[in-house]
Backbone as ProteinMPNN parsed JSONL, in Angstrom:
{"seq_chain_A": "MPRLQADADRTRWVAVTDSLGFGGRRHRKAAIRMLLDQANRAMGVAERPGGGFAAWAMSQATPFLMRRAAGRVLVWVWKADPELLVVMAQVQQATPQLRAARAGLPMEYDDTETFRGTYLGVGEKLSMPLPADPRTPPFATYTWDTGSHFVNVTAVCSDRERFGTVIGAVDELARTLRITDDLALGETPGVLRIEP", "coords_chain_A": {"N_chain_A": [[209.574, -8.609, -39.053], [212.515, -6.613, -39.067], [214.502, -5.588, -41.8], [217.571, -5.648, -43.577], [219.452, -3.121, -45.431], [221.997, -2.149, -47.76], [224.537, -0.091, -49.407], [226.923, -1.245, -51.252], [229.611, -1.035, -52.939], [230.303, -2.331, -55.963], [232.674, -2.682, -57.166], [234.698, -3.481, -55.418], [233.42, -4.956, -53.455], [232.222, -8.491, -52.879], [228.872, -9.679, -53.249], [227.86, -11.794, -50.56], [225.102, -12.737, -50.035], [223.21, -12.69, -51.859], [223.842, -14.621, -53.781], [223.438, -17.359, -55.506], [224.084, -20.38, -56.759], [226.511, -20.44, -59.526], [227.312, -17.567, -59.346], [229.536, -15.591, -57.51], [230.772, -17.777, -56.384], [233.639, -18.743, -56.148], [234.343, -16.606, -54.809], [232.669, -17.141, -52.183], [233.686, -19.539, -51.002], [236.664, -18.849, -50.868], [236.259, -17.165, -48.338], [234.792, -18.321, -46.446], [236.702, -20.592, -46.308], [238.961, -19.076, -45.428], [237.749, -17.941, -42.684], [237.235, -20.329, -41.434], [240.0, -21.216, -41.214], [240.977, -19.178, -39.421], [239.462, -19.517, -37.687], [240.232, -22.297, -36.537], [242.745, -21.417, -36.098], [242.068, -20.186, -33.972], [241.473, -21.538, -31.802], [243.456, -23.247, -31.612], [244.05, -25.3, -32.981], [245.495, -27.619, -35.463], [245.422, -27.396, -39.04], [242.672, -28.877, -40.44], [242.62, -32.326, -42.23], [240.515, -32.696, -45.403], [239.586, -30.265, -45.051], [239.098, -28.428, -47.014], [236.894, -29.343, -48.709], [235.018, -29.373, -46.554], [234.751, -26.569, -46.354], [234.15, -26.109, -49.203], [231.538, -27.256, -49.24], [230.274, -25.838, -47.501], [229.648, -23.398, -48.451], [228.516, -24.082, -50.238], [225.717, -24.34, -49.076], [225.532, -22.02, -47.779], [224.171, -19.378, -49.504], [221.714, -20.546, -49.36], [221.076, -20.608, -46.854], [221.483, -17.849, -46.04], [219.148, -17.029, -47.611], [217.33, -17.923, -46.068], [217.385, -16.503, -43.877], [216.04, -13.878, -44.576], [216.985, -11.275, -45.008], [217.766, -10.553, -42.931], [220.541, -10.497, -42.269], [223.524, -9.955, -43.716], [226.047, -10.335, -45.965], [229.435, -9.719, -47.23], [232.327, -10.067, -49.094], [235.64, -9.422, -49.798], [236.574, -8.276, -52.751], [238.859, -8.239, -54.384], [240.555, -9.875, -53.092], [239.443, -12.361, -51.615], [239.854, -14.057, -49.399], [240.835, -12.15, -47.639], [239.512, -10.314, -46.324], [236.281, -10.667, -44.497], [232.899, -9.099, -44.267], [229.993, -9.212, -42.094], [226.641, -8.432, -41.598], [224.035, -7.775, -39.354], [220.776, -7.797, -38.258], [219.206, -8.145, -34.822], [216.748, -8.898, -32.575], [216.493, -6.736, -29.34], [216.935, -8.197, -26.849], [216.381, -8.637, -23.35], [218.168, -10.387, -22.51], [219.882, -10.682, -24.526], [220.913, -7.679, -24.492], [222.111, -8.194, -21.721], [224.189, -9.892, -22.213], [225.931, -8.353, -24.072], [226.54, -6.338, -22.35], [228.138, -7.791, -20.411], [230.774, -8.223, -21.737], [234.236, -8.59, -22.358], [236.512, -6.491, -20.971], [238.08, -5.073, -23.048], [236.484, -4.578, -24.742], [235.452, -2.219, -23.886], [236.591, -0.055, -25.27], [235.567, 1.759, -27.441], [234.628, 3.74, -30.126], [232.911, 6.946, -31.158], [230.822, 6.333, -33.951], [229.154, 7.552, -36.718], [226.647, 6.616, -38.955], [224.974, 6.828, -42.263], [222.164, 6.483, -42.157], [221.416, 5.185, -40.016], [222.038, 6.687, -37.947], [223.83, 7.63, -34.875], [226.185, 5.463, -33.836], [228.337, 3.062, -32.288], [231.756, 2.477, -32.615], [234.251, -0.203, -32.696], [237.396, -0.944, -32.944], [239.912, -3.573, -33.532], [243.076, -3.825, -34.122], [245.036, -5.064, -33.55], [244.764, -7.602, -31.846], [244.989, -8.677, -28.122], [245.681, -11.406, -27.8], [247.326, -13.552, -29.815], [246.389, -15.08, -31.402], [244.121, -14.561, -32.74], [241.976, -12.993, -35.12], [242.626, -9.751, -36.568], [239.827, -7.596, -36.243], [236.62, -5.628, -36.508], [233.958, -3.879, -35.013], [231.098, -2.81, -35.516], [228.003, -1.133, -33.786], [224.591, -0.32, -33.741], [222.283, 0.81, -31.644], [218.791, 0.728, -31.885], [216.841, 0.799, -30.1], [214.412, -0.862, -30.047], [215.866, -2.858, -31.572], [219.456, -3.952, -32.247], [222.058, -3.411, -34.484], [224.294, -4.872, -36.123], [227.87, -4.639, -37.196], [230.263, -6.822, -38.369], [233.564, -7.116, -38.931], [235.962, -9.049, -40.354], [239.64, -9.456, -40.641], [242.206, -11.383, -42.244], [244.63, -11.031, -42.186], [247.471, -9.054, -40.316], [248.805, -6.868, -41.103], [247.818, -5.86, -43.073], [245.136, -5.099, -42.485], [244.857, -2.123, -41.59], [244.57, -1.015, -44.173], [242.152, -1.722, -45.295], [240.235, -0.899, -43.373], [239.058, 1.654, -43.979], [237.374, 1.179, -46.254], [235.455, -0.548, -45.267], [234.364, 0.832, -43.214], [233.107, 2.789, -44.848], [231.149, 1.212, -46.122], [229.551, 0.402, -43.878], [228.574, 2.366, -43.266], [226.626, 2.885, -45.118], [224.303, 1.144, -44.716], [221.306, 0.594, -43.816], [217.84, 0.233, -42.053], [214.998, -1.506, -43.267], [211.08, -2.13, -43.343], [208.141, -3.845, -43.048], [204.769, -2.344, -43.163], [201.962, -2.754, -41.84], [198.755, -1.729, -43.399], [196.255, -0.845, -41.598], [193.166, -2.413, -41.679], [193.319, -3.366, -44.254], [194.653, -5.854, -46.424], [197.19, -5.347, -47.632], [200.553, -4.133, -47.915], [202.775, -1.996, -47.116], [205.779, -0.494, -48.243], [208.367, 1.686, -47.515], [211.038, 3.48, -48.189], [213.973, 4.463, -46.059]], "CA_chain_A": [[211.096, -8.496, -38.673], [213.112, -5.634, -40.243], [215.532, -6.374, -42.826], [218.743, -4.966, -43.775], [219.97, -2.774, -46.918], [223.408, -1.507, -47.797], [224.841, 0.004, -51.178], [228.053, -1.982, -51.356], [230.63, -0.646, -54.206], [230.345, -3.678, -56.643], [234.068, -2.886, -57.661], [235.02, -3.55, -53.72], [232.809, -6.155, -52.455], [231.226, -9.426, -53.736], [227.972, -9.992, -51.728], [227.63, -13.331, -50.618], [223.984, -12.925, -49.555], [222.065, -13.149, -52.99], [224.944, -15.413, -54.846], [222.708, -18.379, -55.618], [224.827, -21.06, -58.011], [228.044, -20.433, -59.531], [227.533, -16.548, -59.027], [230.127, -15.289, -56.449], [231.263, -19.174, -55.775], [234.987, -18.955, -55.463], [234.492, -15.679, -53.289], [232.009, -17.581, -50.899], [234.516, -20.722, -50.739], [237.249, -18.388, -50.204], [235.974, -16.252, -47.462], [234.518, -19.306, -45.935], [238.051, -21.181, -45.924], [239.647, -17.92, -44.354], [236.909, -17.964, -41.687], [237.695, -21.784, -40.731], [241.494, -21.188, -40.784], [240.999, -18.645, -37.963], [238.8, -20.42, -36.18], [240.838, -23.389, -36.105], [244.011, -21.103, -35.221], [242.017, -19.462, -32.123], [241.027, -22.936, -30.802], [245.056, -23.816, -31.388], [244.144, -26.775, -33.672], [246.136, -27.584, -36.914], [243.944, -27.816, -40.226], [242.147, -30.449, -40.447], [242.177, -32.914, -43.259], [239.319, -32.326, -45.661], [239.019, -28.777, -44.606], [238.907, -27.832, -48.3], [235.984, -30.303, -48.679], [234.148, -28.623, -45.683], [234.563, -25.022, -47.034], [233.078, -25.88, -50.51], [229.933, -27.638, -48.532], [229.67, -24.617, -46.713], [229.945, -22.505, -49.253], [227.244, -24.444, -51.398], [225.053, -24.228, -48.434], [225.432, -20.58, -47.183], [223.07, -18.755, -50.108], [220.332, -20.734, -48.898], [221.001, -20.22, -45.533], [220.851, -16.618, -46.151], [217.909, -16.404, -47.864], [216.065, -18.354, -45.065], [217.317, -15.365, -42.932], [215.146, -12.953, -45.19], [217.671, -9.861, -45.121], [218.505, -9.983, -41.578], [221.798, -10.931, -42.316], [224.044, -9.71, -45.004], [227.431, -10.906, -46.006], [230.321, -9.59, -48.291], [233.82, -10.32, -49.292], [237.053, -8.279, -50.437], [236.511, -8.737, -54.257], [240.37, -8.418, -54.889], [241.033, -10.984, -52.107], [238.105, -12.768, -50.806], [240.541, -14.62, -48.123], [241.777, -11.013, -46.725], [238.39, -9.755, -45.512], [234.906, -11.024, -44.69], [232.042, -8.205, -43.59], [228.774, -9.562, -42.038], [225.894, -7.386, -41.029], [222.964, -8.816, -38.829], [220.008, -6.961, -37.123], [218.729, -8.772, -33.796], [215.873, -8.102, -31.234], [217.026, -6.137, -28.383], [215.995, -8.716, -25.986], [217.272, -8.447, -22.091], [219.429, -11.204, -22.583], [221.026, -9.764, -25.11], [221.711, -6.606, -23.338], [222.789, -8.589, -20.542], [225.284, -10.344, -22.922], [226.557, -7.402, -24.326], [226.86, -5.498, -20.903], [229.355, -8.572, -20.184], [231.765, -8.772, -22.337], [235.414, -8.326, -21.96], [236.845, -4.885, -20.71], [238.646, -4.445, -24.013], [235.315, -4.123, -25.659], [234.821, -0.732, -23.839], [237.396, 0.918, -26.046], [234.348, 2.182, -28.71], [234.253, 5.398, -30.71], [231.397, 7.292, -31.988], [230.507, 6.249, -35.342], [228.189, 7.926, -37.519], [226.027, 5.968, -39.893], [224.118, 7.801, -43.067], [220.832, 6.02, -42.123], [221.439, 4.383, -38.802], [222.336, 7.768, -36.923], [225.219, 7.397, -34.194], [226.714, 4.412, -33.548], [229.82, 2.565, -31.597], [232.893, 1.193, -33.65], [235.274, -0.992, -31.97], [238.46, -1.438, -33.919], [240.885, -4.228, -32.726], [243.858, -4.137, -35.527], [245.874, -6.08, -32.775], [244.341, -8.34, -30.427], [246.1, -9.288, -27.307], [245.77, -13.006, -28.691], [247.907, -13.777, -31.414], [245.676, -16.309, -32.458], [242.869, -13.55, -33.015], [242.495, -12.057, -36.379], [241.707, -8.065, -36.66], [238.381, -7.11, -36.421], [236.063, -4.182, -36.247], [232.739, -4.231, -34.914], [230.033, -1.371, -35.597], [226.785, -1.415, -33.405], [223.732, 0.631, -33.301], [220.527, 0.443, -30.907], [217.597, 1.536, -32.182], [215.881, 0.782, -28.938], [213.924, -2.198, -30.359], [216.82, -4.239, -32.523], [220.527, -4.103, -32.344], [222.174, -3.46, -36.047], [226.075, -4.841, -35.973], [228.392, -4.911, -38.276], [231.502, -7.383, -38.184], [234.488, -7.267, -40.351], [237.076, -9.954, -39.932], [240.657, -9.807, -41.75], [243.197, -12.567, -42.037], [246.068, -10.114, -42.082], [247.335, -7.764, -39.35], [249.405, -5.923, -41.368], [246.93, -5.34, -44.346], [243.852, -4.432, -41.723], [244.544, -0.734, -41.874], [244.451, -0.476, -45.66], [240.558, -1.827, -45.843], [239.328, -0.637, -42.811], [238.161, 2.376, -44.486], [236.221, 0.337, -46.809], [234.367, -1.247, -44.279], [233.531, 2.212, -42.694], [231.73, 3.404, -46.12], [230.054, 0.323, -46.51], [228.705, 0.312, -42.583], [227.71, 3.859, -43.116], [225.387, 2.77, -46.071], [223.218, 0.125, -43.973], [219.736, 0.705, -43.262], [216.615, -0.732, -41.783], [213.778, -1.515, -44.052], [210.145, -2.653, -42.098], [206.927, -3.715, -43.399], [204.055, -1.522, -42.384], [200.586, -2.986, -42.268], [197.775, -0.842, -43.369], [195.081, -0.882, -41.12], [192.306, -3.389, -42.036], [193.673, -4.347, -45.803], [195.742, -7.168, -46.271], [198.251, -4.803, -48.169], [201.934, -3.753, -47.179], [203.36, -0.105, -47.493], [207.263, -0.417, -48.223], [208.688, 2.846, -47.393], [212.531, 3.45, -48.052], [214.108, 5.398, -45.046]], "C_chain_A": [[211.549, -7.223, -39.544], [213.851, -6.332, -40.761], [216.64, -5.285, -43.236], [219.088, -4.44, -44.879], [221.284, -2.07, -46.755], [223.639, -1.362, -49.446], [226.249, -0.087, -50.936], [228.51, -1.51, -52.552], [230.696, -1.95, -54.739], [231.705, -3.494, -56.97], [235.123, -3.127, -56.045], [234.763, -5.211, -53.218], [232.028, -6.895, -53.428], [230.105, -9.849, -52.563], [227.844, -11.182, -51.864], [225.968, -13.779, -50.215], [223.045, -13.431, -50.624], [222.711, -14.152, -54.038], [224.6, -16.457, -54.676], [223.901, -18.742, -56.848], [226.078, -20.576, -58.306], [228.394, -18.977, -59.409], [228.519, -16.003, -57.609], [230.621, -16.372, -55.686], [232.344, -19.138, -55.112], [235.017, -17.897, -54.582], [234.15, -16.285, -52.255], [232.871, -18.731, -50.293], [236.052, -20.202, -50.071], [237.331, -17.777, -48.877], [235.515, -17.203, -46.857], [236.032, -20.005, -45.401], [238.86, -20.278, -45.213], [238.87, -18.131, -42.788], [237.052, -19.408, -40.814], [239.337, -21.828, -40.051], [241.368, -20.395, -39.546], [240.355, -19.063, -37.075], [239.615, -21.58, -35.743], [242.221, -22.929, -35.355], [243.415, -20.414, -33.731], [241.703, -20.503, -31.503], [242.438, -23.496, -30.679], [244.697, -25.339, -31.711], [244.554, -26.578, -35.44], [245.116, -27.69, -38.196], [244.019, -28.804, -40.592], [242.197, -30.933, -42.084], [241.125, -32.805, -43.979], [238.745, -31.232, -45.599], [238.552, -28.155, -46.041], [237.072, -28.23, -48.986], [234.833, -29.426, -47.774], [233.892, -27.007, -45.938], [233.942, -25.124, -48.222], [231.776, -26.232, -49.976], [229.42, -26.445, -48.158], [229.074, -23.709, -47.706], [228.72, -22.794, -50.498], [225.791, -24.19, -50.431], [224.598, -22.752, -48.132], [224.41, -19.752, -48.032], [222.19, -19.123, -49.48], [220.003, -20.419, -47.573], [220.611, -18.835, -45.286], [219.612, -16.343, -46.55], [216.925, -16.759, -46.887], [216.103, -16.949, -44.266], [216.673, -13.593, -43.143], [215.771, -11.567, -44.875], [217.737, -9.464, -43.92], [220.115, -10.465, -41.454], [222.489, -10.731, -43.669], [225.33, -9.875, -44.977], [228.351, -10.406, -47.105], [231.735, -9.794, -47.99], [234.57, -9.364, -50.002], [236.98, -8.826, -51.826], [238.051, -8.983, -54.414], [241.028, -9.328, -54.479], [240.149, -11.474, -51.13], [238.979, -13.681, -49.202], [240.961, -13.644, -47.077], [240.501, -10.832, -45.835], [236.879, -10.122, -45.429], [233.883, -9.717, -43.889], [230.788, -8.91, -43.131], [228.136, -8.343, -41.18], [224.409, -8.041, -40.422], [221.893, -7.386, -38.009], [219.114, -8.384, -36.057], [217.618, -7.99, -32.82], [216.419, -7.652, -30.256], [216.21, -6.87, -27.02], [216.825, -8.686, -24.542], [218.265, -9.424, -22.023], [220.454, -11.245, -23.332], [221.679, -8.545, -24.96], [222.437, -7.205, -22.346], [224.338, -9.177, -21.153], [226.018, -9.053, -23.088], [227.307, -6.434, -23.058], [228.217, -6.701, -20.469], [230.315, -8.776, -20.5], [233.051, -8.177, -21.877], [235.75, -6.747, -21.829], [237.233, -4.288, -22.035], [237.525, -3.946, -24.845], [234.563, -2.704, -25.31], [235.499, 0.365, -24.569], [236.56, 1.097, -27.231], [234.522, 3.718, -28.872], [233.144, 5.573, -31.058], [231.696, 7.06, -33.293], [229.231, 6.553, -35.759], [227.547, 6.895, -38.861], [225.144, 7.11, -40.826], [222.511, 7.737, -42.66], [220.366, 5.907, -40.899], [221.397, 5.822, -37.614], [223.795, 7.55, -35.848], [225.135, 6.057, -33.483], [227.763, 4.053, -32.81], [230.433, 1.71, -32.868], [234.195, 0.698, -32.365], [236.586, -1.434, -33.052], [239.521, -2.364, -33.173], [242.011, -4.633, -33.883], [245.046, -5.514, -34.568], [245.82, -6.524, -31.777], [245.221, -8.841, -29.425], [246.378, -10.799, -27.508], [246.15, -13.002, -29.364], [246.878, -14.482, -32.09], [244.261, -15.638, -33.186], [242.921, -12.724, -34.02], [242.177, -10.661, -36.192], [240.729, -8.313, -36.658], [238.121, -5.83, -36.248], [234.791, -4.574, -35.978], [231.89, -2.637, -35.091], [228.643, -1.655, -35.087], [226.135, -0.336, -33.32], [222.762, -0.11, -32.748], [219.921, 1.009, -31.35], [216.312, 1.51, -31.046], [215.256, -0.616, -29.216], [214.801, -3.535, -30.925], [218.1, -3.624, -31.959], [221.324, -4.408, -33.787], [223.699, -3.831, -35.562], [226.275, -5.243, -37.142], [229.793, -5.571, -37.988], [232.45, -7.782, -39.138], [235.516, -8.129, -39.549], [238.269, -10.08, -40.859], [241.891, -10.635, -41.28], [244.703, -12.014, -42.216], [246.359, -8.792, -41.308], [247.877, -6.633, -40.093], [248.669, -5.166, -42.898], [245.592, -4.712, -43.659], [243.565, -2.822, -42.02], [244.218, -0.047, -43.336], [243.044, -0.79, -46.273], [239.697, -1.406, -44.989], [238.336, 0.812, -43.423], [237.118, 2.245, -45.4], [234.908, 0.0, -46.294], [233.47, -0.117, -43.566], [232.792, 2.826, -43.734], [230.868, 2.39, -46.242], [229.179, 0.144, -45.345], [227.941, 1.507, -42.882], [226.489, 3.773, -44.285], [224.276, 2.068, -45.566], [222.416, 1.214, -43.264], [219.007, -0.179, -43.041], [215.736, -0.249, -42.533], [212.559, -2.672, -43.145], [209.197, -2.8, -43.483], [206.015, -2.846, -42.619], [202.452, -2.092, -42.672], [199.765, -1.48, -41.973], [196.317, -1.278, -43.05], [194.73, -2.202, -41.076], [192.604, -3.937, -43.133], [194.865, -4.913, -45.468], [197.129, -6.534, -47.082], [199.349, -4.577, -47.246], [202.388, -2.669, -47.945], [204.982, -0.627, -47.156], [207.594, 1.045, -48.319], [210.185, 2.951, -47.029], [212.607, 4.575, -46.795], [214.295, 6.521, -45.729]], "O_chain_A": [[210.974, -6.905, -40.584], [214.039, -7.512, -40.462], [216.39, -4.083, -43.147], [219.12, -5.326, -45.734], [221.596, -1.483, -45.719], [223.222, -2.052, -50.377], [226.832, 0.881, -50.447], [227.641, -1.574, -53.422], [231.164, -2.804, -53.986], [232.117, -4.642, -57.136], [236.303, -2.782, -55.977], [235.462, -6.15, -52.837], [231.397, -6.459, -54.391], [230.319, -10.213, -51.406], [227.722, -11.756, -52.946], [225.637, -14.96, -50.11], [222.251, -14.354, -50.446], [222.097, -14.444, -55.064], [225.167, -17.016, -53.738], [224.461, -17.941, -57.597], [226.8, -20.265, -57.36], [229.603, -18.757, -59.347], [227.903, -16.129, -56.551], [230.919, -16.196, -54.505], [232.421, -19.357, -53.903], [235.656, -18.065, -53.544], [234.906, -16.252, -51.284], [232.782, -18.893, -49.075], [236.599, -20.774, -49.128], [238.4, -17.836, -48.268], [236.273, -17.001, -45.908], [236.399, -19.92, -44.229], [239.516, -20.765, -44.293], [239.554, -18.483, -41.827], [236.958, -19.423, -39.586], [239.755, -22.238, -38.968], [241.683, -20.998, -38.52], [240.572, -19.024, -35.863], [239.663, -21.816, -34.536], [242.775, -23.544, -34.443], [244.065, -20.19, -32.71], [241.646, -20.296, -30.291], [242.671, -24.205, -29.7], [244.936, -26.317, -31.002], [244.138, -25.798, -36.296], [243.983, -28.146, -38.036], [244.929, -29.538, -40.978], [241.908, -30.18, -43.013], [240.21, -32.778, -43.156], [237.588, -31.047, -45.976], [237.594, -27.382, -46.054], [236.318, -27.451, -49.569], [233.879, -28.884, -48.331], [232.84, -26.426, -45.672], [233.106, -24.25, -48.451], [230.848, -25.476, -50.265], [228.288, -26.05, -48.437], [227.899, -23.362, -47.592], [228.228, -22.03, -51.328], [224.781, -23.851, -51.048], [223.427, -22.387, -48.243], [223.565, -19.271, -47.277], [221.59, -18.252, -48.849], [218.899, -20.038, -47.184], [219.677, -18.527, -44.546], [218.941, -15.496, -45.96], [215.864, -16.148, -46.762], [215.068, -16.327, -44.025], [216.733, -12.598, -42.421], [214.994, -10.705, -44.464], [217.772, -8.268, -43.632], [220.642, -10.739, -40.376], [222.053, -11.302, -44.668], [225.894, -9.564, -43.928], [227.906, -10.784, -48.189], [232.244, -9.713, -46.872], [234.049, -8.555, -50.77], [237.401, -9.975, -51.966], [238.367, -10.159, -54.592], [241.985, -9.776, -55.11], [240.105, -11.063, -49.97], [238.43, -13.737, -48.101], [241.346, -13.964, -45.952], [240.521, -11.214, -44.665], [236.224, -9.821, -46.426], [234.29, -9.432, -42.763], [230.321, -9.404, -44.157], [228.703, -7.568, -40.41], [223.761, -8.794, -41.15], [222.267, -6.373, -37.418], [218.553, -9.358, -36.558], [217.649, -6.82, -32.44], [217.325, -8.461, -30.057], [215.275, -6.404, -26.37], [218.048, -8.717, -24.675], [219.281, -9.158, -21.38], [221.59, -11.652, -23.088], [222.86, -8.368, -25.258], [223.515, -6.674, -22.081], [225.415, -8.921, -20.614], [226.745, -8.705, -22.158], [228.455, -5.99, -23.031], [229.309, -6.187, -20.226], [231.037, -9.489, -19.804], [232.999, -7.283, -21.033], [235.241, -5.909, -22.573], [236.852, -3.145, -22.288], [237.657, -2.965, -25.578], [233.633, -2.155, -25.901], [235.099, 1.529, -24.531], [236.965, 0.436, -28.187], [234.547, 4.612, -28.027], [232.335, 4.674, -31.29], [232.722, 7.513, -33.801], [228.249, 5.968, -35.301], [228.368, 6.542, -39.708], [224.68, 8.117, -40.291], [221.743, 8.689, -42.794], [219.264, 6.318, -40.535], [220.729, 5.804, -36.58], [224.838, 7.272, -36.439], [224.236, 5.666, -32.738], [228.38, 5.089, -32.561], [230.013, 0.856, -33.649], [234.748, 1.316, -31.455], [236.444, -2.325, -33.889], [240.014, -1.876, -32.156], [241.854, -5.678, -34.515], [245.592, -6.526, -35.008], [246.497, -6.194, -30.804], [246.226, -9.443, -29.802], [247.516, -11.212, -27.285], [245.54, -12.345, -30.207], [246.629, -14.383, -33.292], [243.548, -16.202, -34.016], [243.717, -11.785, -34.029], [241.2, -10.503, -35.459], [240.448, -9.423, -37.112], [238.946, -4.972, -35.935], [234.354, -5.551, -36.585], [232.317, -1.548, -34.705], [227.965, -2.387, -35.808], [226.705, 0.678, -32.917], [222.38, -1.235, -33.068], [220.289, 2.182, -31.411], [215.2, 2.032, -31.128], [215.675, -1.536, -28.515], [214.562, -4.736, -30.799], [217.905, -2.722, -31.145], [221.255, -5.55, -34.24], [224.25, -3.147, -34.701], [225.565, -5.851, -37.943], [230.557, -4.86, -37.336], [232.248, -8.62, -40.016], [235.83, -7.951, -38.372], [238.086, -10.752, -41.874], [242.434, -10.556, -40.178], [245.717, -12.697, -42.358], [245.769, -7.726, -41.491], [247.504, -5.494, -39.81], [249.038, -4.173, -43.525], [244.998, -3.836, -44.288], [242.536, -2.326, -42.481], [243.766, 1.074, -43.567], [242.683, -0.367, -47.372], [238.51, -1.362, -45.313], [237.116, 0.902, -43.284], [236.128, 2.976, -45.428], [233.757, 0.176, -46.693], [232.252, -0.134, -43.393], [231.766, 3.425, -43.411], [229.704, 2.699, -46.495], [228.041, -0.252, -45.597], [226.721, 1.559, -42.726], [225.541, 4.558, -44.277], [223.184, 2.413, -46.017], [222.66, 2.182, -42.544], [219.15, -1.298, -43.534], [215.492, 0.949, -42.672], [212.892, -3.675, -42.513], [209.329, -2.214, -44.557], [206.351, -2.554, -41.471], [201.869, -1.801, -43.716], [199.864, -0.608, -41.111], [195.479, -1.814, -43.776], [195.467, -3.093, -40.652], [192.228, -5.105, -43.237], [195.746, -4.663, -44.644], [198.115, -7.269, -47.133], [199.242, -4.752, -46.033], [202.364, -2.513, -49.166], [205.339, -1.058, -46.059], [207.072, 1.656, -49.251], [210.622, 2.637, -45.921], [211.699, 5.359, -46.519], [214.456, 7.586, -45.133]]}, "name": "protein", "num_of_chains": 1, "seq": "MPRLQADADRTRWVAVTDSLGFGGRRHRKAAIRMLLDQANRAMGVAERPGGGFAAWAMSQATPFLMRRAAGRVLVWVWKADPELLVVMAQVQQATPQLRAARAGLPMEYDDTETFRGTYLGVGEKLSMPLPADPRTPPFATYTWDTGSHFVNVTAVCSDRERFGTVIGAVDELARTLRITDDLALGETPGVLRIEP"}
């Protein structure tokens, strides 16, 4: 299965994917709390008591879940304000069901623009700074279709007014995304890894 790699600027981003233990714990917890708050708001639910504990528990489990994903999912949070912006990249096999689901998205998802990645070539970008539903947070998605797989990047921001100030950094991060894969060497048991 292909894996993702990216060159995230460490002065702007904190990687959640490989942050085990105390490393990145505060950023993970803040990002998860923001995502839980946004989900509650989207469903019209008031903040639940004990939400801080749920964010803490999820922040402890997240690195292990990411490790099990084996490079198919990468997550970063905005270093200066982890509750402001979360970015997730993932690679998925392009099954007929996934293609049908993408074709059935609402009409506002047709407002994409061409986006060129350094390694993945031309893809699509959808930026929604002001979603129609005020409960929906501003977000941006980037998609590349490699033929056999979809590569998706989703950025969720908690502040509509600050979305425009951080989307440029998300563009830069998305451009560095690339796929790596293992190639079997004929009859030998070895594996050759080639950078793109």
